[in-house]
Amino acid sequence: MKRFFKILKWFGIVLLTLVVALSATIALRQNLKYEAPYPNIHASNDSIVIERGKHIIFSQAHCADCHSTQNADSLLALGKEPSLSGGRLFDVGIAKIYTPNLTSDKNFGLGRRSDAEIARVLRYGVHANGNAVIEFMEFHDMSDADLTAVVSYLRTQKPVANKIPKIEYSLVGNAIRAFLIKPHGPARPVQKYVKPDSTAAYGEYIVRSTSNCAGCHTQRDLAGELTGPLMAGGNDVEGLISPNLTPDSSSRIFGWTEEIFVNRFRRGKLNPKSVMPWNSFKNMSDLELKAIYRYLQTVPAGKMPEVKK
């Protein structure tokens, strides 16, 4: 019996030592710094470039759905521009994340950030302080021209002094942040310019570079890495399961014509509980929506994987 208690004692000591060591390691890795190049991006005063940036932000990239607490759809319908002052809460289990203020405010927004710093966050997922960005915005492969347009438009946002709370990580979230959250860069060579047209190639660019469709419609792990069949759905997004958009017979859009697809987007949000940014996406042009439809027809057919709870 004494031998048993002695073994139990040493087991407890070893276990406690491991827990303390792991906790200390996690704590030390909470603010890791990463290096990433600064893209050669400079904001333009050209009205055409700024208008292109505005279009991307309020349609393809659906920035207002996360970075604005205003009724962006109503404001845009009135010809007004929503303020991207941030503050929307995303409680993703491992953390409570508040979207950043993207206005030109110098204290709480982007006013003190250089064009290159803003571009680096979008292309390489590295903040100005060197911390990795949680992989919510996957715009790494955006062309230089479109990235310039986005930065140019953001510079026109009027300053709003909206202080955003810091991210609140859970215990598990701290561990994931310490070991799994790392910056992501472009998955392919960045293009200088991508010509808007109705081809499947341009549709792929929208889906994978400016609209982040795979972020919801492809299963991911806790670190944000895509793990399921591309565009086959299966993510639990705020209580709703993202549908399969591949050409498989089980797909939500199986049998849809191009006209049906475009018309569905034109109707905007129908289900109030849906987290799909319908009211941003409906601002895309027919050309853009047709390109997306044509690209989705080329994605390998796949069944929706088992939903992860």
CSV table of C-alpha atoms in Angstrom, one decimal, residues 264 267-274 278-279:
chain,number,residue,atom,x,y,z
A,264,ARG,CA,-32.0,34.2,-56.0
A,267,ARG,CA,-33.9,38.7,-53.7
A,268,GLY,CA,-31.4,39.3,-50.9
A,269,LYS,CA,-31.9,37.8,-47.4
A,270,LEU,CA,-35.1,35.9,-47.0
A,271,ASN,CA,-34.4,33.9,-43.8
A,272,PRO,CA,-33.7,36.5,-41.0
A,273,LYS,CA,-31.5,33.9,-39.2
A,274,SER,CA,-29.3,33.3,-42.1
A,278,TRP,CA,-27.2,38.1,-49.1
A,279,ASN,CA,-27.8,41.8,-48.9
